[in-house]
Amino acid sequence: AILPLAMLMCMPALSPAQTPAPASPATTANTVPLWPNGAPGAFGGAPEDQPTLTIYLPASNPTQTGVVVAPGGGYLHLSMTKEGSDIAEWLNQHGIAAFVLKYRLGPKYHNPIEIGDAQRALRTVRSQAASFGIASNHLGIWGFSAGGHLAATAGTKFDAGNPASADPIEQQSSRPDFMILAYPVITMKAPYAHVGSVHGLLGTDPSPALVDSMSAELNVTPQTPPTFLYTTTDDKTVPVMNSIMFFEALSREKVPVEMHIFEHGSHGSGLGGTSPSLTQWPPLLHTWMQVNGWAQ
């Protein structure tokens, strides 16, 4: 079953029993290159030229679920702890495998390199699903800020894979089975675009056609995966209208979606930090995942 559409502007305080416990250490943390022989389009062999996945496997995974995690950073840097390893440990705590993506960044790299890295991550995990203890149809993507844009792009621009490819990874679908978008960048269009993310991904003078192509709210179809959105009304970095426009687009196409908008909260809150209100959103997410069979 899918939860009904919901938009919450404010939530009551959680009881102590609902407060998430501290994340436990990951059972496994192993970093691997997405392309062992070098990434296509790479300008060199430095760490910033080689996208990677860091694999965190829980002690048990009863729902056989995996999540690719895309940290944010305006397509110019990556928040690899607050929006990377911390998220992986939260997922592991809930019996879910996590795969933190280090993708290539501007201004050195522009579209379509970043989406290519995200698609390769999804294909890589799916191709080795059995060895990770997950089901190939229980693979989601969770993105924050600009990583939320990358995740939303992965959910609106995907393919079934190339069965003729000699690379078994490239034979796999790049479609995530669900999306989790935290204070995401969605649009590349004024007036609600995050200008830094636009420049990081598309350069300083992208064509109108490219801007439209990379504005996720314009590319939703009935095949876009079920989505969970979290943001705050007074986010001063990425306007709340990014999430609202995506919610509306998903709703029009009858894609299952749940959104939680909190009244106050700064951008980049991760799992909520020390905010009494924002720490409520991870339990809401966990409930959504439980109802959909992606968590226990």
Coordinates of C-alpha atoms in Angstrom, one line a residue:
A1 CA 0.0 0.0 0.0
I2 CA 1.1 3.6 -0.6
L3 CA 0.5 6.3 1.9
P4 CA -2.0 9.0 0.8
L5 CA -0.7 12.4 -0.3
A6 CA 0.2 14.6 2.6
M7 CA 1.6 18.0 3.2
L8 CA 2.5 18.9 6.8
M9 CA 3.4 22.4 7.8
C10 CA 4.0 21.6 11.5
M11 CA 4.0 18.4 13.5
P12 CA 3.5 17.8 17.3
A13 CA 6.5 16.7 19.3
L14 CA 7.6 13.1 19.2
S15 CA 7.3 11.0 22.3
P16 CA 10.6 9.6 23.6
A17 CA 9.7 6.2 22.1
Q18 CA 9.5 7.7 18.7
T19 CA 12.8 9.5 18.9
P20 CA 15.4 7.8 16.7
A21 CA 18.2 6.1 18.5
P22 CA 21.8 7.1 17.7
A23 CA 23.1 5.5 14.6
S24 CA 25.1 2.3 15.1
P25 CA 28.4 1.8 13.3
A26 CA 28.1 0.4 9.9
T27 CA 28.8 -3.3 9.6
T28 CA 30.7 -2.9 6.3
A29 CA 32.2 0.2 4.7
N30 CA 34.1 -0.4 1.5
T31 CA 34.8 2.1 -1.3
V32 CA 34.9 1.0 -4.9
P33 CA 35.3 2.8 -8.2
L34 CA 32.2 3.0 -10.4
W35 CA 34.5 2.3 -13.4
P36 CA 37.5 0.2 -12.3
N37 CA 39.3 1.0 -15.5
G38 CA 38.6 4.8 -15.4
A39 CA 35.5 6.8 -15.7
P40 CA 34.3 7.8 -19.2
G41 CA 34.9 11.5 -19.8
A42 CA 37.4 11.8 -17.0
F43 CA 40.1 14.5 -17.4
G44 CA 42.6 12.7 -15.3
G45 CA 43.2 10.1 -12.6
A46 CA 43.0 12.3 -9.5
P47 CA 40.4 11.4 -6.9
E48 CA 38.0 14.1 -8.2
D49 CA 38.1 12.4 -11.6
Q50 CA 37.0 9.0 -10.3
P51 CA 33.5 8.6 -9.0
T52 CA 33.1 6.0 -6.3
L53 CA 30.6 4.1 -4.1
T54 CA 31.1 3.5 -0.5
I55 CA 29.2 0.4 0.6
Y56 CA 27.6 0.1 4.0
L57 CA 25.9 -3.2 4.7
P58 CA 23.8 -3.8 7.8
A59 CA 24.0 -6.9 10.0
S60 CA 20.6 -8.0 8.6
N61 CA 18.3 -6.6 5.8
P62 CA 14.9 -8.2 6.3
T63 CA 13.2 -6.2 3.4
Q64 CA 16.2 -6.6 1.1
T65 CA 16.3 -2.9 0.4
G66 CA 19.2 -0.8 -0.8
V67 CA 19.6 3.0 -1.1
V68 CA 22.1 5.0 -3.2
V69 CA 22.9 8.2 -1.2
A70 CA 23.7 11.4 -3.1
P71 CA 25.2 14.1 -0.8
G72 CA 24.6 17.7 -1.6
G73 CA 27.0 20.6 -2.2
G74 CA 25.7 22.8 -5.1
Y75 CA 27.4 20.5 -7.6
L76 CA 30.7 22.1 -6.4
H77 CA 31.5 20.1 -3.3
L78 CA 30.0 17.1 -1.4
S79 CA 28.8 17.0 2.2
M80 CA 30.1 13.4 2.7
T81 CA 29.5 13.2 6.4
K82 CA 26.2 14.9 7.3
E83 CA 24.6 13.9 4.0
G84 CA 26.7 10.7 3.3
S85 CA 28.1 8.5 6.0
D86 CA 25.6 9.7 8.7
I87 CA 22.8 8.8 6.3
A88 CA 24.3 5.4 5.6
E89 CA 24.5 4.6 9.3
W90 CA 20.9 5.6 9.8
L91 CA 19.9 3.3 7.0
N92 CA 22.0 0.5 8.4
Q93 CA 20.4 1.1 11.8
H94 CA 17.1 0.3 10.1
G95 CA 18.3 -2.8 8.4
I96 CA 18.8 -1.2 5.0
A97 CA 22.0 -1.3 2.8
A98 CA 23.5 2.0 1.8
F99 CA 25.7 3.1 -1.0
V100 CA 27.2 6.6 -0.7
L101 CA 28.0 8.1 -4.1
K102 CA 30.9 10.4 -4.7
Y103 CA 30.0 11.9 -8.1
R104 CA 32.1 14.3 -10.2
L105 CA 31.6 18.0 -9.8
G106 CA 31.7 21.4 -11.5
P107 CA 33.2 23.6 -12.6
K108 CA 35.5 20.8 -13.9
Y109 CA 32.6 18.6 -14.9
H110 CA 29.2 19.5 -16.2
N111 CA 26.1 17.7 -17.4
P112 CA 25.7 14.9 -18.4
I113 CA 28.7 13.6 -16.4
E114 CA 26.9 13.9 -13.0
I115 CA 23.7 12.0 -14.1
G116 CA 25.9 9.5 -15.8
D117 CA 27.7 8.8 -12.5
A118 CA 24.3 8.4 -10.7
Q119 CA 22.9 6.1 -13.3
R120 CA 26.1 4.0 -13.1
A121 CA 25.8 3.8 -9.3
L122 CA 22.2 2.4 -9.6
R123 CA 23.2 0.0 -12.3
T124 CA 26.3 -1.2 -10.3
V125 CA 24.3 -1.9 -7.2
R126 CA 21.5 -3.6 -9.1
S127 CA 24.0 -5.8 -11.0
Q128 CA 25.4 -7.1 -7.7
A129 CA 22.1 -7.0 -5.7
A130 CA 22.3 -10.6 -4.6
S131 CA 25.8 -10.2 -3.2
F132 CA 24.7 -7.2 -1.2
G133 CA 21.6 -9.0 0.2
I134 CA 19.1 -6.8 -1.6
A135 CA 16.4 -7.3 -4.2
S136 CA 16.9 -5.7 -7.6
N137 CA 13.5 -4.1 -7.3
H138 CA 14.1 -2.7 -3.8
L139 CA 16.7 -0.1 -4.8
G140 CA 16.0 3.6 -4.0
I141 CA 18.0 6.8 -4.2
W142 CA 18.2 9.5 -1.5
G143 CA 19.5 12.9 -2.3
F144 CA 20.1 16.1 -0.4
S145 CA 20.0 19.6 -1.9
A146 CA 21.9 19.4 -5.2
G147 CA 22.2 15.7 -4.6
G148 CA 18.4 15.8 -4.4
H149 CA 18.4 17.3 -7.9
L150 CA 20.7 14.5 -9.0
A151 CA 18.3 11.9 -7.4
A152 CA 15.3 13.5 -9.0
T153 CA 17.0 13.5 -12.4
A154 CA 17.8 9.8 -11.9
G155 CA 14.1 9.3 -11.3
T156 CA 13.0 11.3 -14.3
K157 CA 15.7 10.3 -16.8
F158 CA 16.3 6.6 -16.8
D159 CA 16.5 3.7 -19.1
A160 CA 16.1 -0.1 -19.0
G161 CA 19.8 -0.8 -19.7
N162 CA 21.6 -2.0 -22.8
P163 CA 21.1 -5.8 -23.2
A164 CA 23.7 -5.8 -26.0
S165 CA 26.5 -4.3 -23.8
A166 CA 29.5 -6.4 -23.1
D167 CA 29.5 -4.8 -19.6
P168 CA 27.0 -6.6 -17.4
I169 CA 26.6 -3.4 -15.3
E170 CA 25.4 -1.5 -18.4
Q171 CA 22.8 -4.2 -19.0
Q172 CA 20.9 -3.1 -15.9
S173 CA 18.1 -0.6 -15.5
S174 CA 19.0 2.8 -14.0
R175 CA 15.5 3.5 -12.7
P176 CA 15.4 3.8 -8.9
D177 CA 12.4 2.1 -7.3
F178 CA 11.8 5.0 -5.0
M179 CA 13.2 8.4 -4.2
I180 CA 13.8 10.3 -1.0
L181 CA 14.5 14.0 -1.6
A182 CA 15.6 16.2 1.3
Y183 CA 15.4 20.0 0.8
P184 CA 16.1 19.3 -2.9
V185 CA 17.1 21.5 -5.8
I186 CA 14.5 20.6 -8.4
T187 CA 14.3 23.4 -11.0
M188 CA 17.0 25.0 -13.1
K189 CA 14.6 27.8 -14.0
A190 CA 14.3 31.3 -12.5
P191 CA 13.0 32.5 -10.1
Y192 CA 13.2 29.4 -7.9
A193 CA 16.5 27.9 -9.2
H194 CA 19.5 27.7 -6.9
V195 CA 21.9 29.6 -9.1
G196 CA 25.0 28.0 -7.7
S197 CA 23.7 24.5 -8.6
V198 CA 22.8 25.7 -12.0
H199 CA 26.3 27.0 -12.6
G200 CA 27.9 23.9 -11.1
L201 CA 25.9 21.5 -13.3
L202 CA 25.2 23.5 -16.5
G203 CA 27.8 26.2 -16.6
T204 CA 27.2 29.9 -16.5
D205 CA 25.3 30.3 -19.8
P206 CA 23.1 27.2 -20.4
S207 CA 20.6 27.2 -23.3
P208 CA 16.9 27.5 -22.4
A209 CA 16.5 24.0 -23.9
L210 CA 19.1 22.6 -21.5
V211 CA 17.6 24.4 -18.6
D212 CA 14.2 22.9 -19.3
S213 CA 15.7 19.4 -19.9
M214 CA 17.4 19.5 -16.5
S215 CA 14.4 20.9 -14.5
A216 CA 13.0 17.8 -12.9
E217 CA 9.5 19.2 -12.5
L218 CA 9.2 19.3 -16.3
N219 CA 10.2 15.7 -16.8
V220 CA 7.8 13.7 -14.5
T221 CA 5.9 10.9 -16.1
P222 CA 3.7 8.1 -14.7
Q223 CA 6.8 6.0 -14.6
T224 CA 8.6 8.3 -12.2
P225 CA 9.1 6.4 -8.9
P226 CA 7.2 6.9 -5.6
T227 CA 8.7 9.9 -3.8
F228 CA 9.2 11.2 -0.3
L229 CA 9.9 15.0 0.0
Y230 CA 11.2 16.9 3.1
T231 CA 11.9 20.6 3.3
T232 CA 11.2 23.7 5.3
T233 CA 9.2 26.8 4.5
D234 CA 11.9 29.3 5.3
D235 CA 14.9 27.6 3.6
K236 CA 16.9 30.6 2.5
T237 CA 19.2 28.6 0.2
V238 CA 16.8 26.5 -1.9
P239 CA 13.3 27.9 -2.1
V240 CA 10.5 25.7 -0.8
M241 CA 8.8 26.1 -4.2
N242 CA 11.3 23.5 -5.6
S243 CA 9.7 20.8 -3.6
I244 CA 6.2 22.1 -4.1
M245 CA 6.6 22.2 -7.9
F246 CA 7.9 18.6 -7.9
F247 CA 5.0 17.5 -5.6
E248 CA 2.5 19.1 -8.0
A249 CA 4.1 17.4 -11.0
L250 CA 4.1 14.0 -9.4
S251 CA 0.5 14.5 -8.3
R252 CA -0.6 15.4 -11.8
E253 CA 0.9 12.2 -13.1
K254 CA -0.6 10.2 -10.2
V255 CA 2.8 9.2 -8.9
P256 CA 2.6 8.2 -5.2
V257 CA 4.1 11.0 -3.2
E258 CA 4.3 12.2 0.4
M259 CA 5.7 15.6 1.4
H260 CA 6.5 17.1 4.8
I261 CA 7.1 20.8 5.0
F262 CA 8.2 22.2 8.3
E263 CA 7.7 25.8 9.1
H264 CA 11.2 26.7 10.3
G265 CA 14.6 25.2 9.5
S266 CA 17.8 26.2 7.8
H267 CA 19.1 24.5 4.7
G268 CA 21.4 21.5 5.1
S269 CA 19.8 20.1 8.2
G270 CA 20.7 16.5 7.4
L271 CA 18.8 14.2 9.7
G272 CA 17.6 17.2 11.7
G273 CA 20.6 18.0 13.9
T274 CA 19.6 19.4 17.3
S275 CA 16.3 21.0 16.1
P276 CA 13.4 19.5 18.2
S277 CA 11.1 19.8 15.2
L278 CA 13.3 18.7 12.3
T279 CA 14.5 15.6 14.1
Q280 CA 10.9 14.4 13.5
W281 CA 11.4 13.9 9.8
P282 CA 13.5 10.7 9.8
P283 CA 10.8 8.8 11.8
L284 CA 8.2 10.0 9.3
L285 CA 10.5 8.7 6.5
H286 CA 10.9 5.4 8.3
T287 CA 7.2 5.0 8.6
W288 CA 6.7 5.7 4.8
M289 CA 9.4 3.1 4.0
Q290 CA 7.7 0.6 6.3
V291 CA 4.3 1.1 4.7
N292 CA 5.8 0.5 1.3
G293 CA 7.8 -2.6 2.3
W294 CA 11.2 -1.0 2.2
A295 CA 11.9 -1.1 5.9
Q296 CA 10.7 -3.0 9.0

